[in-house]
CSV table of C-alpha atoms in Angstrom, one decimal:
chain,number,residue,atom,x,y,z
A,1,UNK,CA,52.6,2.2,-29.4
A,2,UNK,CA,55.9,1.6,-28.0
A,3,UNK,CA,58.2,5.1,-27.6
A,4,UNK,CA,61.7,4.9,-30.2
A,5,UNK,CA,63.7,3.6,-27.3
A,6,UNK,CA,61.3,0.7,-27.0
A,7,UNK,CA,60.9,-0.3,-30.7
A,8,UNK,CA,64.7,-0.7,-31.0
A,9,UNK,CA,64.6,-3.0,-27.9
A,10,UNK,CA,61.3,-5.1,-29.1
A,11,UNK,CA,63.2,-5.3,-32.7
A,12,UNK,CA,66.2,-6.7,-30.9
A,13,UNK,CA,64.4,-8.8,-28.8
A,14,UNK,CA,62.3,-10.2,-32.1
A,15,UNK,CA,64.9,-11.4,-33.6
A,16,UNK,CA,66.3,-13.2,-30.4
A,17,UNK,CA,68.1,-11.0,-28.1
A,18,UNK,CA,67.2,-12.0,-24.8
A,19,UNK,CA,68.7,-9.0,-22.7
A,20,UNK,CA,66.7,-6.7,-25.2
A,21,UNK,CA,63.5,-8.5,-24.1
A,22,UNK,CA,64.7,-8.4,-20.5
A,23,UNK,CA,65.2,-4.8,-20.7
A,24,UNK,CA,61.7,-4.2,-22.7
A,25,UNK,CA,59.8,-6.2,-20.1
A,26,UNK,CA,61.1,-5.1,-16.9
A,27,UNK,CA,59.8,-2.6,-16.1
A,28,UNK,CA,56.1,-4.0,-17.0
A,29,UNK,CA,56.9,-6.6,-14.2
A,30,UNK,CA,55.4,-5.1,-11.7
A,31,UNK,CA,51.9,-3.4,-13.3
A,32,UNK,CA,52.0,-7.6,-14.6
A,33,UNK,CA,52.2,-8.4,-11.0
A,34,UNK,CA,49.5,-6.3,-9.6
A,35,UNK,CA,47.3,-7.4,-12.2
A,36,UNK,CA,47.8,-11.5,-11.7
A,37,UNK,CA,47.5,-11.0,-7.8
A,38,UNK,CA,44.3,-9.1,-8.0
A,39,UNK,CA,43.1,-12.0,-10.2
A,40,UNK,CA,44.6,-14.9,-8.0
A,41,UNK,CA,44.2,-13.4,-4.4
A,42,UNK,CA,48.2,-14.5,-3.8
A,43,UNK,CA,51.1,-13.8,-4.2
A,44,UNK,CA,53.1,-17.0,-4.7
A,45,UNK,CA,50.2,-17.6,-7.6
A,46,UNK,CA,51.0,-14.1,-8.4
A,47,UNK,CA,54.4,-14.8,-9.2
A,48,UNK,CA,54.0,-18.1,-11.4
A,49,UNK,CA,51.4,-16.1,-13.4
A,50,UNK,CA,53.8,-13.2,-14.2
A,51,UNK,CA,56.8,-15.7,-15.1
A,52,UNK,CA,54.2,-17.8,-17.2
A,53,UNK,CA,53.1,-14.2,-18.8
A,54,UNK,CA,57.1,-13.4,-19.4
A,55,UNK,CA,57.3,-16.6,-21.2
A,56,UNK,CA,54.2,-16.5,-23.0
A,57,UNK,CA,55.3,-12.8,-24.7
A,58,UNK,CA,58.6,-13.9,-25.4
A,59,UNK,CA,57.0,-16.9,-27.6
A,60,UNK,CA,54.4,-14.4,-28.8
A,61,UNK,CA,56.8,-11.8,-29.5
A,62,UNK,CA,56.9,-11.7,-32.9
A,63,UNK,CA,52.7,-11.2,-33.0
A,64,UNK,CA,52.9,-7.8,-31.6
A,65,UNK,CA,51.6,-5.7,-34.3
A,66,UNK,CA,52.4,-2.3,-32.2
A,67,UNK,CA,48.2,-0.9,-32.7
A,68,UNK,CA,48.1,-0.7,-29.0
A,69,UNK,CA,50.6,0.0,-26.3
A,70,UNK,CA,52.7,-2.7,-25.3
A,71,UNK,CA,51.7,-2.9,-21.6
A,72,UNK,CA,48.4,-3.3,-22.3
A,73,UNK,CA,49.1,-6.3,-24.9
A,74,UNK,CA,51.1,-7.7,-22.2
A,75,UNK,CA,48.2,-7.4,-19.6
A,76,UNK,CA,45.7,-9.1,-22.1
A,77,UNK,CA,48.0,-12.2,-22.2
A,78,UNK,CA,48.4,-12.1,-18.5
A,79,UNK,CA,44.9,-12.2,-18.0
A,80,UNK,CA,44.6,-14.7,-20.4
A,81,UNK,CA,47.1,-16.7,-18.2
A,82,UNK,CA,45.4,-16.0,-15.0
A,83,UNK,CA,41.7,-17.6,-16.3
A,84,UNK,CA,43.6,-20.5,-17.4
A,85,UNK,CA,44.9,-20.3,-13.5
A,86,UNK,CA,41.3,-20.1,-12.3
A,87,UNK,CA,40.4,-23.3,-14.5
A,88,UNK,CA,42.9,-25.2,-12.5
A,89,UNK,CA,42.8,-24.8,-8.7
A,90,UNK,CA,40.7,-23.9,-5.9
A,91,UNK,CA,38.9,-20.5,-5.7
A,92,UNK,CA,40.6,-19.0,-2.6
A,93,UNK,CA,38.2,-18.0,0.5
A,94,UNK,CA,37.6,-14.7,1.9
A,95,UNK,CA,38.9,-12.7,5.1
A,96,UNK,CA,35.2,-13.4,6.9
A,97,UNK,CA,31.9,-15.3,6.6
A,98,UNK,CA,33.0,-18.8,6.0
A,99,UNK,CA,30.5,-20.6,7.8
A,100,UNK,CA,28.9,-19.1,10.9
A,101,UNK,CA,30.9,-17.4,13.6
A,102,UNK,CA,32.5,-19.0,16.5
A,103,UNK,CA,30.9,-18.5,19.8
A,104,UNK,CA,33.1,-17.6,22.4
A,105,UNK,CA,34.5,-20.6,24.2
A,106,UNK,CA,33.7,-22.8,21.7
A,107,UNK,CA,37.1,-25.1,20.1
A,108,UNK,CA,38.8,-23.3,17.1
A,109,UNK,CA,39.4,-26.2,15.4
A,110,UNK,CA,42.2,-27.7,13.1
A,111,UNK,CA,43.2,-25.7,9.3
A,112,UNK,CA,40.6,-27.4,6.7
A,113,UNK,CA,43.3,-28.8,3.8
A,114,UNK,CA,40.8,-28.2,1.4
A,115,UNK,CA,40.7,-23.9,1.9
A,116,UNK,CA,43.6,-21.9,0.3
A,117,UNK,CA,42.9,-18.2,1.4
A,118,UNK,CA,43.6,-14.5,0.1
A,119,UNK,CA,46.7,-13.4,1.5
A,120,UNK,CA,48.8,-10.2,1.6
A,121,UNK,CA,51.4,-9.1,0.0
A,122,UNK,CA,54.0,-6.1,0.6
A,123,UNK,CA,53.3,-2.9,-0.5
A,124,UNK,CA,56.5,-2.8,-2.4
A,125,UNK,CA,55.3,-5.7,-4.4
A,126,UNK,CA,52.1,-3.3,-5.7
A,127,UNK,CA,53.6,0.1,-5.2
A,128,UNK,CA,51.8,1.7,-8.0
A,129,UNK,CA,53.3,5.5,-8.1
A,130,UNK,CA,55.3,7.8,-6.1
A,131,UNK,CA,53.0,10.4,-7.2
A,132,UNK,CA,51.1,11.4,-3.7
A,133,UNK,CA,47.9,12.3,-5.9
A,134,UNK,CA,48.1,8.3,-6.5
A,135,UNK,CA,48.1,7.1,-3.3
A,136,UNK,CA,44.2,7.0,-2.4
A,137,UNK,CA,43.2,5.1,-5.9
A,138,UNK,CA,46.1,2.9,-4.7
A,139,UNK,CA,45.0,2.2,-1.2
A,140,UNK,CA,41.5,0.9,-2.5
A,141,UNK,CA,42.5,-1.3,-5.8
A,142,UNK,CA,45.2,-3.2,-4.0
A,143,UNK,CA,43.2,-3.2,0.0
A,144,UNK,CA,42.9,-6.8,1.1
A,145,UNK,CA,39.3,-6.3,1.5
A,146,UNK,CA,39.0,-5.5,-2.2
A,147,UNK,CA,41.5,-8.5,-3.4
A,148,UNK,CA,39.4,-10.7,-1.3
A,149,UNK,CA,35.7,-9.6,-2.8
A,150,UNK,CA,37.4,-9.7,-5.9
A,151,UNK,CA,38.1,-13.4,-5.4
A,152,UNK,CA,33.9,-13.7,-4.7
A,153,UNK,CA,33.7,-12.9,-8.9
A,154,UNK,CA,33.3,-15.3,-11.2
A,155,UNK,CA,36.7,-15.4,-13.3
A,156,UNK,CA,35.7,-13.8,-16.1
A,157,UNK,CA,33.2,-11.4,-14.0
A,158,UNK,CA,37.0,-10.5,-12.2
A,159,UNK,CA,38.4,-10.1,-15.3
A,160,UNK,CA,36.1,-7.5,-17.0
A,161,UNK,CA,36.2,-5.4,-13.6
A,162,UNK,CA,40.1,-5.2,-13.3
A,163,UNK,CA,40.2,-4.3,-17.3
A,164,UNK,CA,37.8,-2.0,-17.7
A,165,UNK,CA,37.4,-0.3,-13.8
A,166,UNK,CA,41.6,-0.6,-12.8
A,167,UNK,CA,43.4,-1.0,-16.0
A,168,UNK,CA,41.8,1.5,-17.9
A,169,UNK,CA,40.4,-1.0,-21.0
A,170,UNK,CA,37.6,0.3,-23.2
A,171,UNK,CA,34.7,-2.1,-23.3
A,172,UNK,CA,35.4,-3.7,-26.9
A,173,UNK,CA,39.0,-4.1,-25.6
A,174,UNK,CA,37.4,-6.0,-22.8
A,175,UNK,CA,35.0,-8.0,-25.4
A,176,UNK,CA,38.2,-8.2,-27.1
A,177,UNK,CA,40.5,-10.4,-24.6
A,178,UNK,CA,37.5,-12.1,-23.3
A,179,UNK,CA,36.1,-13.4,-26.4
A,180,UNK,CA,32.5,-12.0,-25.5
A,181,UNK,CA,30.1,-9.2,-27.1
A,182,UNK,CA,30.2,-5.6,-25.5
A,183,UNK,CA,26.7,-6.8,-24.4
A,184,UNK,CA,27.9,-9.4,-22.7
A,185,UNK,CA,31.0,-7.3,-20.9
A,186,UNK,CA,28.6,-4.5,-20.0
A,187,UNK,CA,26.3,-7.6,-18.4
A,188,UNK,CA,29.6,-8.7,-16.0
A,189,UNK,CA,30.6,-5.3,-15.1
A,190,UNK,CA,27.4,-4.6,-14.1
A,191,UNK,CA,27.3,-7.9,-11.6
A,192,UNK,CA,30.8,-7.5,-10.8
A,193,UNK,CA,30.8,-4.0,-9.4
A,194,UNK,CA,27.5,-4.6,-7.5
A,195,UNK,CA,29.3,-8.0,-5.6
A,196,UNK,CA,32.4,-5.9,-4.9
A,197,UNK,CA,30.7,-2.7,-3.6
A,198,UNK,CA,28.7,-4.7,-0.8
A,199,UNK,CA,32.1,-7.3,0.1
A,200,UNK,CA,35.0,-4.4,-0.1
A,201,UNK,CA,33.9,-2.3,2.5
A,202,UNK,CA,34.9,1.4,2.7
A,203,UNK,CA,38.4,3.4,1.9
A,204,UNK,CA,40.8,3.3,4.4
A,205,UNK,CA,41.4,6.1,6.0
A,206,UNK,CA,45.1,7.5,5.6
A,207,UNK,CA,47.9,5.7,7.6
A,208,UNK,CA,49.8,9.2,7.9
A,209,UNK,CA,47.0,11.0,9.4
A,210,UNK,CA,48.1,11.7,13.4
A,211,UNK,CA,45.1,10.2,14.5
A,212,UNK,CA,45.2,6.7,12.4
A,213,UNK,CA,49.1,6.7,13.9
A,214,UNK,CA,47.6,7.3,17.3
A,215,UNK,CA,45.5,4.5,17.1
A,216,UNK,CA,47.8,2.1,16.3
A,217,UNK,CA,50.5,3.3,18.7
A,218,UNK,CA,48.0,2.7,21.2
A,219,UNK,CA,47.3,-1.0,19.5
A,220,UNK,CA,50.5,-1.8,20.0
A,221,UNK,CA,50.3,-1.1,23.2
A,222,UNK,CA,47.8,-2.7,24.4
A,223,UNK,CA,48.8,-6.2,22.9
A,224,UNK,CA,52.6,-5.1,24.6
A,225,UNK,CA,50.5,-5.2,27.9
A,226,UNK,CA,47.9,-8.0,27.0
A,227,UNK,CA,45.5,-4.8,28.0
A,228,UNK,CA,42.1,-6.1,27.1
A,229,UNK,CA,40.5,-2.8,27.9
A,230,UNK,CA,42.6,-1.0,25.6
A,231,UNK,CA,42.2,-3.0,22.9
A,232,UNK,CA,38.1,-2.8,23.3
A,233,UNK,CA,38.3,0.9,23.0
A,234,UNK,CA,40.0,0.6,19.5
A,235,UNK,CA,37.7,-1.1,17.7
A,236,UNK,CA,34.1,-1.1,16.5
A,237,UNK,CA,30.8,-2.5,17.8
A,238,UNK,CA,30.7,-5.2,14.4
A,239,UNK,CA,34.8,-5.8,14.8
A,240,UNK,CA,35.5,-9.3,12.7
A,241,UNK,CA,38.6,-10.9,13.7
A,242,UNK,CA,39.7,-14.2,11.4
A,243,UNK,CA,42.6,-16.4,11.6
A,244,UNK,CA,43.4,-18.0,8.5
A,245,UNK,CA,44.2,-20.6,7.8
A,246,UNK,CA,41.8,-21.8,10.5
A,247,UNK,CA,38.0,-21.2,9.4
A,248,UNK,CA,37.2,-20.1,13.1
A,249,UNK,CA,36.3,-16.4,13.1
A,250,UNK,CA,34.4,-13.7,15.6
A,251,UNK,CA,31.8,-11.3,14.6
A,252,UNK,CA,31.1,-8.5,17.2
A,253,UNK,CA,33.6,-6.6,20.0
A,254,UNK,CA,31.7,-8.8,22.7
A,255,UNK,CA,33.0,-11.5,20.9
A,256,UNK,CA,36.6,-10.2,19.5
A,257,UNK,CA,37.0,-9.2,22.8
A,258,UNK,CA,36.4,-12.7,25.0
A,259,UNK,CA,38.3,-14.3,22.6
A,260,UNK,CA,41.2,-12.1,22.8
A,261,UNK,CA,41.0,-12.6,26.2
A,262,UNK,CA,40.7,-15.1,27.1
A,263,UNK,CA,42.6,-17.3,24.1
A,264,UNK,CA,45.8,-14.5,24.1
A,265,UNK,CA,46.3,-12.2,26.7
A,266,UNK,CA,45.3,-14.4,29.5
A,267,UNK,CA,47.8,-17.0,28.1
A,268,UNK,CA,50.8,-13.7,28.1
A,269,UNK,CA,50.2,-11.9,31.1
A,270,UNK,CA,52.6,-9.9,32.2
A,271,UNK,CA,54.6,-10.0,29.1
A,272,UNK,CA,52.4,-9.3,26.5
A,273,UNK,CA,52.6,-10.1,22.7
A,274,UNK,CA,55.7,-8.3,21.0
A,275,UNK,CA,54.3,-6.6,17.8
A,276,UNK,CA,56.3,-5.1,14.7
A,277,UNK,CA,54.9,-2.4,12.8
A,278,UNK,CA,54.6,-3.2,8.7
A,279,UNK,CA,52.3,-2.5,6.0
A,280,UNK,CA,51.2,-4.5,3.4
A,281,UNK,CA,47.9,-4.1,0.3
A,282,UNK,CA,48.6,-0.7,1.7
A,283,UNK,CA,47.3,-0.9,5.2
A,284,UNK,CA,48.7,-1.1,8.9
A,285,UNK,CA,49.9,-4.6,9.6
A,286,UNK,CA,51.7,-5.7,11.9
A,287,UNK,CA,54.3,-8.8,12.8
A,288,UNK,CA,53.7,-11.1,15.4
A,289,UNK,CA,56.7,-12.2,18.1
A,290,UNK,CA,57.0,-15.2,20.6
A,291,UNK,CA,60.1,-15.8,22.5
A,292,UNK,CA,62.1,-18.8,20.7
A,293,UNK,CA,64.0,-19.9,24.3
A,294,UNK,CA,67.5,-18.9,22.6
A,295,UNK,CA,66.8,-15.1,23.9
A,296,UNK,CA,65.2,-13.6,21.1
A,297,UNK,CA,61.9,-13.4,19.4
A,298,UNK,CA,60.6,-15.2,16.2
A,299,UNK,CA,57.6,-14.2,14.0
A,300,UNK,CA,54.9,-16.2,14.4
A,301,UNK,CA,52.1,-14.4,12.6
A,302,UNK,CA,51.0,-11.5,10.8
A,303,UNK,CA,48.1,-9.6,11.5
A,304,UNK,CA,46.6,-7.0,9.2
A,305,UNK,CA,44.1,-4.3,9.9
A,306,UNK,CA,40.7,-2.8,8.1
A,307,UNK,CA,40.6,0.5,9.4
A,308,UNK,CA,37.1,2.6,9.5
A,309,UNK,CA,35.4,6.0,10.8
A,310,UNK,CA,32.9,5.2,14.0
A,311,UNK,CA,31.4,8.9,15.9
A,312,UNK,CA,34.2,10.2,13.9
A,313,UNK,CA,37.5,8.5,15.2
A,314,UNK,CA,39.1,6.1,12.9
A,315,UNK,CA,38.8,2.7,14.8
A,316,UNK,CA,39.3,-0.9,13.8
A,317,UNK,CA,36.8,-3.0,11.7
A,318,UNK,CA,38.6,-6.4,10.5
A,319,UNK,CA,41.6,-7.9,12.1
A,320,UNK,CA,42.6,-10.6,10.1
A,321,UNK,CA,45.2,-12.5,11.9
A,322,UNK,CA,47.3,-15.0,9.5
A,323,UNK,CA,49.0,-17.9,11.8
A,324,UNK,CA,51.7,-18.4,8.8
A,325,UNK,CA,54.9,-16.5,9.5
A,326,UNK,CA,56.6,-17.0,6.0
A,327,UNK,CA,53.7,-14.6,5.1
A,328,UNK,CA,55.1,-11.7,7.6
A,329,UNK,CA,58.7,-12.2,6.1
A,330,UNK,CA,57.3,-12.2,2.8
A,331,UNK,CA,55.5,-8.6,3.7
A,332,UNK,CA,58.6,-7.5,4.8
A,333,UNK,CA,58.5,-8.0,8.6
A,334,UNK,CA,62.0,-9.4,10.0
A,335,UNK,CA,61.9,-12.9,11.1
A,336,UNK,CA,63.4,-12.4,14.4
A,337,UNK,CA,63.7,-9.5,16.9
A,338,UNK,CA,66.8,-8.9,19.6
């Protein structure tokens, strides 16, 4: 149920007022957000879904019977919006495991058309609370890992997990938006959690812990001095690195690490690659920099990092390496560098 302050606003904005509604809605935006790009794995699809929500509850306005809260009526149409997404385009890929991995050495490739991938999006986009206590359910529910084994669900499979698990919705509230029994939404949860716990990997461990920032301080580094050696030390024995949108992708640090090699920092020597720190589905990432020949240096990528314990030192277990820079200005990267 709405508090006083909110049923004068959804009164005026029943009976037409659209700065009412503008002022009732707003600051549901972002949980709406959230909600749409853990269904649709990006962010541009993200942002259609929540306008084509907004729209959706202005029309429906007058159908709010107030026997719930209002966020939560307003997250049942947005899901509601999002399947209809689902119905319409292309289930996006994964960060790893399409197709075999590449051997080392062996041609990367050209983009397949066909493939439209998870991507990132900034942490302010998903900041959830300032509350510190917050910040661990936070890392997990918004981790590209987890948006990306969400996107293995079937839609309605996704659905019933984001409702019930993240959003807090009893089961018959679940039965309710989905149109099924409570049999059938304790049969999807039940599927759903089991695909998620084997694709999302483990927490992250905390970015403001000294030895997490000494790790990437001495990532940044290395790819500063094209320092292959360096970089081995930092990650695991099963490192995965990806490049989307190509489908090419490395499984092992024997592998990473020839790669790397021989397809980067052999190419950058002495120079290196210039790298700005960034976060984004609250974890390290970091912006990519190649010199533009007018002195400076413009983004050319974004690359994102799955962080894990190994012998009890956090180390690196995905980098995911996105060749789209649009994607490192839209995680809040700057597009250029002095």
């Amino acid at each position: 149920m709405p508090d006083s302050t909110d049923i004068a606003l959804l009164a005026r904005a029943v009976a037409g007022d659209s700065a009412a509604f503008a002022a009732l809605v707003g600051p549901l935006r972002g949980p709406v957000f959230r909600h749409c790009y853990r269904m649709l794995g990006s962010g541009a699809d993200a942002e259609d879904a929540t306008q084509d929500t907004l729209e959706r509850v202005w029309r429906k306005l007058g159908t709010y019977d107030g026997s719930g809260p209002f966020g939560a009526w307003l997250q049942r149409i947005a899901t509601n919006v999002c399947l209809d997404g689902l119905r319409a385009r292309r289930a996006r890929i994964g960060l790893v495991g399409y197709g075999p991995p590449t051997a080392p050495g062996a041609p990367l490739g050209p983009p397949d058309p066909e493939l439209a991938w998870v991507e990132p999006v900034s942490d302010t986009d998903l900041r959830v609370s300032q509350d510190p206590q917050d910040e661990v359910v936070r890392r997990e529910e918004i981790s590209l890992a987890f948006v990306a084994a969400l996107q293995l669900l079937a839609p309605r499979q996704r659905a019933a997990l984001l409702l019930h698990d993240v959003l807090g919705f009893t089961h018959a509230e679940v039965a309710e938006v989905l149109e099924v029994s409570t049999t059938a939404v304790n049969s999807l949860l039940s599927r759903a959690r089991e695909s998620v716990r084997s694709s999302a990997g483990q927490p992250q461990p905390d970015m403001t812990e000294p030895r997490v920032q000494q790790l990437l301080q001495r990532y940044v580094r290395a790819w500063q001095l094209a320092d292959i050696d360096a970089f081995v030390r930092l990650v695991t024995e099963d490192v995965r690195f990806t490049m989307p949108p190509l489908t090419a992708w490395f499984d092992g640090r024997e592998a990473v690490a020839a790669f790397v090699e021989n397809a980067i920092f052999a190419a950058v020597r002495p120079h290196g690659v210039q790298l700005r720190a960034g976060s984004c589905n609250g974890q390290p990432a970091f912006g990519t920099y190649e010199p533009d020949g007018a002195g400076r240096f413009a983004v050319s990528g974004l690359q994102v990092l799955q962080l894990g314990e190994a012998s009890g030192q956090p180390l690196i277990t995905t980098l995911v390496s996105y060749r789209d820079p649009a994607l490192a200005i839209r995680c809040g990267l700057p597009p250029s560098l002095p």
